[in-house]
């Protein structure tokens, strides 16, 4: 009997990654024989580590912070969405030995927002806080859903302006500094800053969220993040974190690697139930 196919997530830090758990549940559910591990890989060791992984029989990799731009540079071929995002979160070894790069973050977010949570994008006014790799990955798929406008607000204003300029051909998007959003009003606010990871929240002015609006933190944690708590405190219709996006982007990578689509709803339900359990 041949050994199970090997997959892994590379990142730094990686200790708290939920990806091995999620892919393990997908494999069990779909009857696929595979292993999936989490490896702590620093940027300087990324390229040799990827080469070693694939030369030793690895079939596919996820890449997370801070390796997505390096994965973009390393891939031999790229999907259109990875090329637009200039970042790769999924690498797949092809039959001919080449390495294909994809970015499943955007489609993962859209599936969670529109299919799992029933949040409409079309005609809505969106605010994205942060202008890093995650924002780069979600702008094009969000614009495809025809929002009225997307405003990208970032601590470093120049990065928000740059992103807005780059994505303007795809739809109405503008950029500004975090200090420029006072007096504005949005139907959906997405937190794509890394602030939640350190338990922080960028300063947000009163009246930012429209009545009946929703708040979505791309970050996720065992307890509600500061941004999720902020959404609840300002009366958001829904205020949730990015665990659903994490499961959906993983499902899309699983499809690319295995050609089988796992059911995501039971996996999201299980992870949420575990978070609500005491201890
Ligand atoms: P990057 O490091 O590329 O970008 C971080 C962004 O956060 C920058 O815009 C940065 O601003 C801003 N930022 C960092 N700290 C603060 C702060 N204290 N106050 C205000 N702004 C701050 O990270 P990513 O874009 O890759 O990731 C962003 C978030 O999205 C992370 O929390 C990550 O976990 C999450 N994510 C979740 C996914 C999921 O599946 N749920 C998938 C991908 C990402 P500046 O430019 O000024 O430095």
GROMACS .gro file of C-alpha atoms and ligand atoms in nm:
model
  327
    1UNK     CA    1   0.000   0.000   0.000
    2UNK     CA    2   0.141   0.342  -0.095
    3UNK     CA    3   0.177   0.601   0.184
    4UNK     CA    4  -0.086   0.879   0.204
    5UNK     CA    5  -0.022   1.196  -0.001
    6UNK     CA    6   0.150   1.474   0.196
    7UNK     CA    7   0.028   1.832   0.235
    8UNK     CA    8   0.132   2.109   0.475
    9UNK     CA    9   0.092   2.474   0.568
   10UNK     CA   10   0.407   2.686   0.592
   11UNK     CA   11   0.403   3.006   0.799
   12UNK     CA   12   0.578   3.196   1.077
   13UNK     CA   13   0.445   3.176   1.344
   14UNK     CA   14   0.229   2.869   1.275
   15UNK     CA   15   0.170   2.706   1.614
   16UNK     CA   16  -0.196   2.808   1.640
   17UNK     CA   17  -0.291   2.714   1.282
   18UNK     CA   18  -0.629   2.544   1.244
   19UNK     CA   19  -0.546   2.425   0.891
   20UNK     CA   20  -0.425   2.070   0.984
   21UNK     CA   21  -0.749   2.018   1.176
   22UNK     CA   22  -0.965   2.150   0.890
   23UNK     CA   23  -0.792   1.946   0.618
   24UNK     CA   24  -0.799   1.639   0.845
   25UNK     CA   25  -1.178   1.678   0.877
   26UNK     CA   26  -1.213   1.728   0.499
   27UNK     CA   27  -1.004   1.413   0.431
   28UNK     CA   28  -1.210   1.207   0.673
   29UNK     CA   29  -1.537   1.335   0.527
   30UNK     CA   30  -1.438   1.269   0.162
   31UNK     CA   31  -1.243   0.945   0.224
   32UNK     CA   32  -0.917   1.090   0.086
   33UNK     CA   33  -0.589   0.936   0.209
   34UNK     CA   34  -0.363   1.227   0.301
   35UNK     CA   35  -0.160   1.383   0.580
   36UNK     CA   36  -0.149   1.760   0.648
   37UNK     CA   37   0.099   1.916   0.888
   38UNK     CA   38   0.190   2.271   1.002
   39UNK     CA   39   0.557   2.372   0.957
   40UNK     CA   40   0.722   2.682   1.101
   41UNK     CA   41   0.915   2.828   0.807
   42UNK     CA   42   1.083   3.170   0.820
   43UNK     CA   43   1.100   3.378   0.499
   44UNK     CA   44   1.475   3.312   0.459
   45UNK     CA   45   1.418   2.935   0.457
   46UNK     CA   46   1.106   2.941   0.238
   47UNK     CA   47   1.244   2.851  -0.105
   48UNK     CA   48   1.469   2.559   0.005
   49UNK     CA   49   1.191   2.430   0.233
   50UNK     CA   50   0.939   2.427  -0.054
   51UNK     CA   51   1.188   2.252  -0.285
   52UNK     CA   52   1.267   1.993  -0.020
   53UNK     CA   53   0.898   1.932   0.057
   54UNK     CA   54   0.810   1.865  -0.307
   55UNK     CA   55   1.129   1.662  -0.377
   56UNK     CA   56   1.039   1.436  -0.083
   57UNK     CA   57   0.695   1.355  -0.223
   58UNK     CA   58   0.482   1.648  -0.096
   59UNK     CA   59   0.183   1.723  -0.322
   60UNK     CA   60   0.056   2.062  -0.206
   61UNK     CA   61   0.122   2.351   0.031
   62UNK     CA   62  -0.066   2.635   0.189
   63UNK     CA   63   0.137   2.947   0.261
   64UNK     CA   64   0.035   3.199   0.522
   65UNK     CA   65   0.177   3.511   0.688
   66UNK     CA   66   0.447   3.625   0.599
   67UNK     CA   67   0.507   3.395   0.301
   68UNK     CA   68   0.231   3.469   0.048
   69UNK     CA   69   0.434   3.717  -0.161
   70UNK     CA   70   0.732   3.478  -0.165
   71UNK     CA   71   0.503   3.196  -0.280
   72UNK     CA   72   0.378   3.425  -0.558
   73UNK     CA   73   0.737   3.476  -0.675
   74UNK     CA   74   0.823   3.107  -0.650
   75UNK     CA   75   0.530   2.958  -0.846
   76UNK     CA   76   0.601   2.848  -1.207
   77UNK     CA   77   0.241   2.918  -1.318
   78UNK     CA   78  -0.032   3.134  -1.160
   79UNK     CA   79  -0.412   3.147  -1.160
   80UNK     CA   80  -0.566   3.477  -1.274
   81UNK     CA   81  -0.681   3.552  -0.918
   82UNK     CA   82  -0.329   3.495  -0.777
   83UNK     CA   83  -0.186   3.724  -1.044
   84UNK     CA   84  -0.435   3.998  -0.948
   85UNK     CA   85  -0.369   3.952  -0.577
   86UNK     CA   86   0.011   3.933  -0.627
   87UNK     CA   87  -0.002   3.677  -0.344
   88UNK     CA   88  -0.031   3.296  -0.332
   89UNK     CA   89  -0.179   3.094  -0.046
   90UNK     CA   90  -0.194   2.756  -0.225
   91UNK     CA   91   0.081   2.572  -0.416
   92UNK     CA   92   0.013   2.250  -0.608
   93UNK     CA   93   0.270   2.017  -0.766
   94UNK     CA   94   0.177   1.938  -1.128
   95UNK     CA   95   0.244   1.607  -1.309
   96UNK     CA   96   0.531   1.768  -1.506
   97UNK     CA   97   0.705   1.874  -1.184
   98UNK     CA   98   0.608   2.243  -1.210
   99UNK     CA   99   0.451   2.427  -0.917
  100UNK     CA  100   0.118   2.606  -0.968
  101UNK     CA  101   0.020   2.902  -0.746
  102UNK     CA  102  -0.337   3.002  -0.659
  103UNK     CA  103  -0.503   3.242  -0.415
  104UNK     CA  104  -0.820   3.105  -0.254
  105UNK     CA  105  -0.863   3.377   0.013
  106UNK     CA  106  -1.098   3.594  -0.193
  107UNK     CA  107  -1.332   3.317  -0.299
  108UNK     CA  108  -1.325   3.187   0.060
  109UNK     CA  109  -1.439   3.523   0.197
  110UNK     CA  110  -1.711   3.561  -0.069
  111UNK     CA  111  -1.850   3.211   0.000
  112UNK     CA  112  -1.865   3.284   0.371
  113UNK     CA  113  -2.025   3.628   0.329
  114UNK     CA  114  -2.281   3.549   0.062
  115UNK     CA  115  -2.358   3.175   0.101
  116UNK     CA  116  -2.301   3.103   0.471
  117UNK     CA  117  -2.401   3.437   0.623
  118UNK     CA  118  -2.643   3.572   0.359
  119UNK     CA  119  -2.473   3.914   0.348
  120UNK     CA  120  -2.545   4.101   0.023
  121UNK     CA  121  -2.264   4.288  -0.155
  122UNK     CA  122  -2.446   4.423  -0.461
  123UNK     CA  123  -2.532   4.792  -0.424
  124UNK     CA  124  -2.381   4.811  -0.074
  125UNK     CA  125  -2.121   5.056   0.058
  126UNK     CA  126  -1.818   4.863   0.183
  127UNK     CA  127  -1.528   4.972   0.401
  128UNK     CA  128  -1.211   4.762   0.423
  129UNK     CA  129  -0.978   4.850   0.709
  130UNK     CA  130  -0.618   4.761   0.613
  131UNK     CA  131  -0.433   4.747   0.282
  132UNK     CA  132  -0.209   4.443   0.319
  133UNK     CA  133  -0.197   4.106   0.143
  134UNK     CA  134  -0.545   4.001   0.255
  135UNK     CA  135  -0.707   4.317   0.114
  136UNK     CA  136  -0.520   4.260  -0.212
  137UNK     CA  137  -0.671   3.911  -0.231
  138UNK     CA  138  -1.032   4.010  -0.160
  139UNK     CA  139  -1.072   4.331  -0.364
  140UNK     CA  140  -1.129   4.173  -0.706
  141UNK     CA  141  -1.386   3.911  -0.596
  142UNK     CA  142  -1.571   4.175  -0.388
  143UNK     CA  143  -1.582   4.414  -0.686
  144UNK     CA  144  -1.718   4.131  -0.905
  145UNK     CA  145  -2.028   4.135  -0.681
  146UNK     CA  146  -2.094   4.498  -0.781
  147UNK     CA  147  -2.093   4.695  -0.455
  148UNK     CA  148  -2.194   5.063  -0.476
  149UNK     CA  149  -1.839   5.150  -0.364
  150UNK     CA  150  -1.545   5.006  -0.172
  151UNK     CA  151  -1.337   5.236   0.047
  152UNK     CA  152  -0.999   5.104   0.162
  153UNK     CA  153  -0.873   5.284   0.474
  154UNK     CA  154  -0.524   5.213   0.602
  155UNK     CA  155  -0.289   5.333   0.877
  156UNK     CA  156  -0.032   5.404   0.603
  157UNK     CA  157  -0.246   5.610   0.364
  158UNK     CA  158  -0.014   5.568   0.064
  159UNK     CA  159  -0.075   5.191   0.057
  160UNK     CA  160  -0.454   5.239   0.048
  161UNK     CA  161  -0.422   5.493  -0.234
  162UNK     CA  162  -0.193   5.259  -0.428
  163UNK     CA  163  -0.434   4.964  -0.396
  164UNK     CA  164  -0.733   5.177  -0.496
  165UNK     CA  165  -0.551   5.298  -0.805
  166UNK     CA  166  -0.453   4.943  -0.902
  167UNK     CA  167  -0.805   4.800  -0.867
  168UNK     CA  168  -1.004   5.098  -1.003
  169UNK     CA  169  -1.030   4.941  -1.352
  170UNK     CA  170  -1.237   4.659  -1.191
  171UNK     CA  171  -1.493   4.882  -1.016
  172UNK     CA  172  -1.556   5.179  -0.785
  173UNK     CA  173  -1.284   5.175  -0.518
  174UNK     CA  174  -1.111   5.457  -0.333
  175UNK     CA  175  -0.838   5.476  -0.072
  176UNK     CA  176  -0.777   5.695   0.233
  177UNK     CA  177  -0.615   5.708   0.576
  178UNK     CA  178  -0.784   5.572   0.888
  179UNK     CA  179  -0.825   5.933   1.007
  180UNK     CA  180  -1.029   6.020   0.695
  181UNK     CA  181  -1.329   5.792   0.762
  182UNK     CA  182  -1.493   6.014   1.026
  183UNK     CA  183  -1.839   6.121   0.905
  184UNK     CA  184  -1.867   5.834   0.653
  185UNK     CA  185  -2.122   5.553   0.676
  186UNK     CA  186  -2.103   5.191   0.549
  187UNK     CA  187  -2.330   4.885   0.515
  188UNK     CA  188  -2.048   4.631   0.557
  189UNK     CA  189  -1.719   4.691   0.734
  190UNK     CA  190  -1.440   4.434   0.692
  191UNK     CA  191  -1.142   4.440   0.924
  192UNK     CA  192  -0.838   4.325   0.726
  193UNK     CA  193  -0.580   4.483   0.955
  194UNK     CA  194  -0.350   4.263   1.158
  195UNK     CA  195  -0.452   4.463   1.469
  196UNK     CA  196  -0.687   4.193   1.602
  197UNK     CA  197  -0.399   3.948   1.621
  198UNK     CA  198  -0.242   4.161   1.894
  199UNK     CA  199  -0.577   4.227   2.063
  200UNK     CA  200  -0.596   4.583   1.925
  201UNK     CA  201  -0.857   4.780   1.733
  202UNK     CA  202  -0.784   5.076   1.505
  203UNK     CA  203  -0.969   5.388   1.632
  204UNK     CA  204  -1.316   5.388   1.471
  205UNK     CA  205  -1.538   5.699   1.467
  206UNK     CA  206  -1.901   5.693   1.586
  207UNK     CA  207  -2.171   5.642   1.321
  208UNK     CA  208  -1.942   5.443   1.089
  209UNK     CA  209  -2.179   5.145   1.054
  210UNK     CA  210  -2.520   5.202   0.891
  211UNK     CA  211  -2.834   5.079   1.069
  212UNK     CA  212  -2.873   4.709   0.983
  213UNK     CA  213  -2.508   4.693   0.871
  214UNK     CA  214  -2.263   4.408   0.931
  215UNK     CA  215  -1.909   4.381   1.069
  216UNK     CA  216  -1.668   4.105   0.958
  217UNK     CA  217  -1.321   4.049   1.102
  218UNK     CA  218  -1.094   3.849   0.871
  219UNK     CA  219  -0.894   3.753   1.180
  220UNK     CA  220  -1.029   3.480   1.407
  221UNK     CA  221  -0.967   3.377   1.763
  222UNK     CA  222  -1.108   3.151   2.030
  223UNK     CA  223  -1.276   3.449   2.203
  224UNK     CA  224  -1.452   3.734   2.014
  225UNK     CA  225  -1.190   3.970   1.866
  226UNK     CA  226  -1.186   4.343   1.960
  227UNK     CA  227  -1.339   4.422   1.618
  228UNK     CA  228  -1.620   4.165   1.660
  229UNK     CA  229  -1.690   4.317   2.003
  230UNK     CA  230  -1.692   4.665   1.845
  231UNK     CA  231  -1.948   4.547   1.585
  232UNK     CA  232  -2.174   4.414   1.857
  233UNK     CA  233  -2.135   4.736   2.060
  234UNK     CA  234  -2.251   4.954   1.767
  235UNK     CA  235  -2.556   4.734   1.697
  236UNK     CA  236  -2.436   4.540   1.388
  237UNK     CA  237  -2.697   4.299   1.247
  238UNK     CA  238  -2.413   4.045   1.226
  239UNK     CA  239  -2.066   4.078   1.376
  240UNK     CA  240  -1.848   3.774   1.309
  241UNK     CA  241  -1.486   3.669   1.269
  242UNK     CA  242  -1.307   3.497   0.981
  243UNK     CA  243  -1.330   3.131   1.083
  244UNK     CA  244  -1.580   3.068   0.800
  245UNK     CA  245  -1.343   3.231   0.550
  246UNK     CA  246  -1.061   3.011   0.678
  247UNK     CA  247  -1.265   2.694   0.623
  248UNK     CA  248  -1.390   2.810   0.280
  249UNK     CA  249  -1.041   2.904   0.151
  250UNK     CA  250  -0.920   2.563   0.273
  251UNK     CA  251  -1.206   2.389   0.087
  252UNK     CA  252  -1.107   2.565  -0.235
  253UNK     CA  253  -0.744   2.449  -0.191
  254UNK     CA  254  -0.870   2.095  -0.123
  255UNK     CA  255  -1.064   2.102  -0.453
  256UNK     CA  256  -0.752   2.215  -0.639
  257UNK     CA  257  -0.540   1.936  -0.487
  258UNK     CA  258  -0.788   1.646  -0.472
  259UNK     CA  259  -1.061   1.729  -0.727
  260UNK     CA  260  -1.327   1.673  -0.459
  261UNK     CA  261  -1.531   1.946  -0.283
  262UNK     CA  262  -1.579   1.888   0.090
  263UNK     CA  263  -1.888   2.007   0.279
  264UNK     CA  264  -1.785   2.313   0.479
  265UNK     CA  265  -2.096   2.369   0.694
  266UNK     CA  266  -2.033   2.078   0.938
  267UNK     CA  267  -1.667   2.181   0.978
  268UNK     CA  268  -1.756   2.546   1.053
  269UNK     CA  269  -2.026   2.427   1.296
  270UNK     CA  270  -1.779   2.199   1.475
  271UNK     CA  271  -1.510   2.469   1.509
  272UNK     CA  272  -1.769   2.717   1.638
  273UNK     CA  273  -1.908   2.466   1.888
  274UNK     CA  274  -1.557   2.398   2.020
  275UNK     CA  275  -1.499   2.771   2.067
  276UNK     CA  276  -1.819   2.801   2.269
  277UNK     CA  277  -1.731   2.506   2.488
  278UNK     CA  278  -1.600   2.605   2.833
  279UNK     CA  279  -1.222   2.586   2.894
  280LIG     P1  280  -0.046   4.219   0.625
  280LIG     O1  281   0.066   4.211   0.722
  280LIG     O2  282  -0.018   4.204   0.480
  280LIG     O3  283  -0.121   4.360   0.644
  280LIG     C1  284  -0.155   4.405   0.770
  280LIG     C2  285  -0.242   4.530   0.761
  280LIG     O4  286  -0.282   4.562   0.894
  280LIG     C3  287  -0.172   4.653   0.705
  280LIG     O5  288  -0.265   4.727   0.631
  280LIG     C4  289  -0.130   4.728   0.832
  280LIG     O6  290  -0.122   4.868   0.815
  280LIG     C5  291  -0.247   4.698   0.922
  280LIG     N1  292  -0.217   4.705   1.066
  280LIG     C6  293  -0.136   4.624   1.139
  280LIG     N2  294  -0.140   4.659   1.269
  280LIG     C7  295  -0.226   4.764   1.280
  280LIG     C8  296  -0.273   4.843   1.388
  280LIG     N3  297  -0.230   4.821   1.513
  280LIG     N4  298  -0.362   4.941   1.362
  280LIG     C9  299  -0.405   4.964   1.237
  280LIG     N5  300  -0.365   4.893   1.129
  280LIG    C10  301  -0.275   4.793   1.151
  280LIG     O7  302  -0.152   4.110   0.677
  280LIG     P2  303  -0.262   4.035   0.589
  280LIG     O8  304  -0.326   4.134   0.500
  280LIG     O9  305  -0.206   3.913   0.528
  280LIG    O10  306  -0.366   3.986   0.703
  280LIG    C11  307  -0.456   4.077   0.763
  280LIG    C12  308  -0.551   4.002   0.855
  280LIG    O11  309  -0.633   3.914   0.781
  280LIG    C13  310  -0.479   3.915   0.959
  280LIG    O12  311  -0.547   3.929   1.083
  280LIG    C14  312  -0.496   3.775   0.905
  280LIG    O13  313  -0.499   3.678   1.008
  280LIG    C15  314  -0.633   3.784   0.840
  280LIG     N6  315  -0.655   3.683   0.734
  280LIG    C16  316  -0.753   3.589   0.755
  280LIG    C17  317  -0.778   3.492   0.661
  280LIG    C18  318  -0.885   3.392   0.685
  280LIG    O14  319  -0.890   3.290   0.615
  280LIG     N7  320  -0.975   3.415   0.779
  280LIG    C19  321  -0.701   3.485   0.535
  280LIG    C20  322  -0.602   3.592   0.521
  280LIG    C21  323  -0.581   3.685   0.619
  280LIG     P3  324   0.013   4.938   0.758
  280LIG    O15  325   0.010   4.922   0.610
  280LIG    O16  326   0.000   5.080   0.801
  280LIG    O17  327   0.130   4.868   0.824
   0.00000   0.00000   0.00000
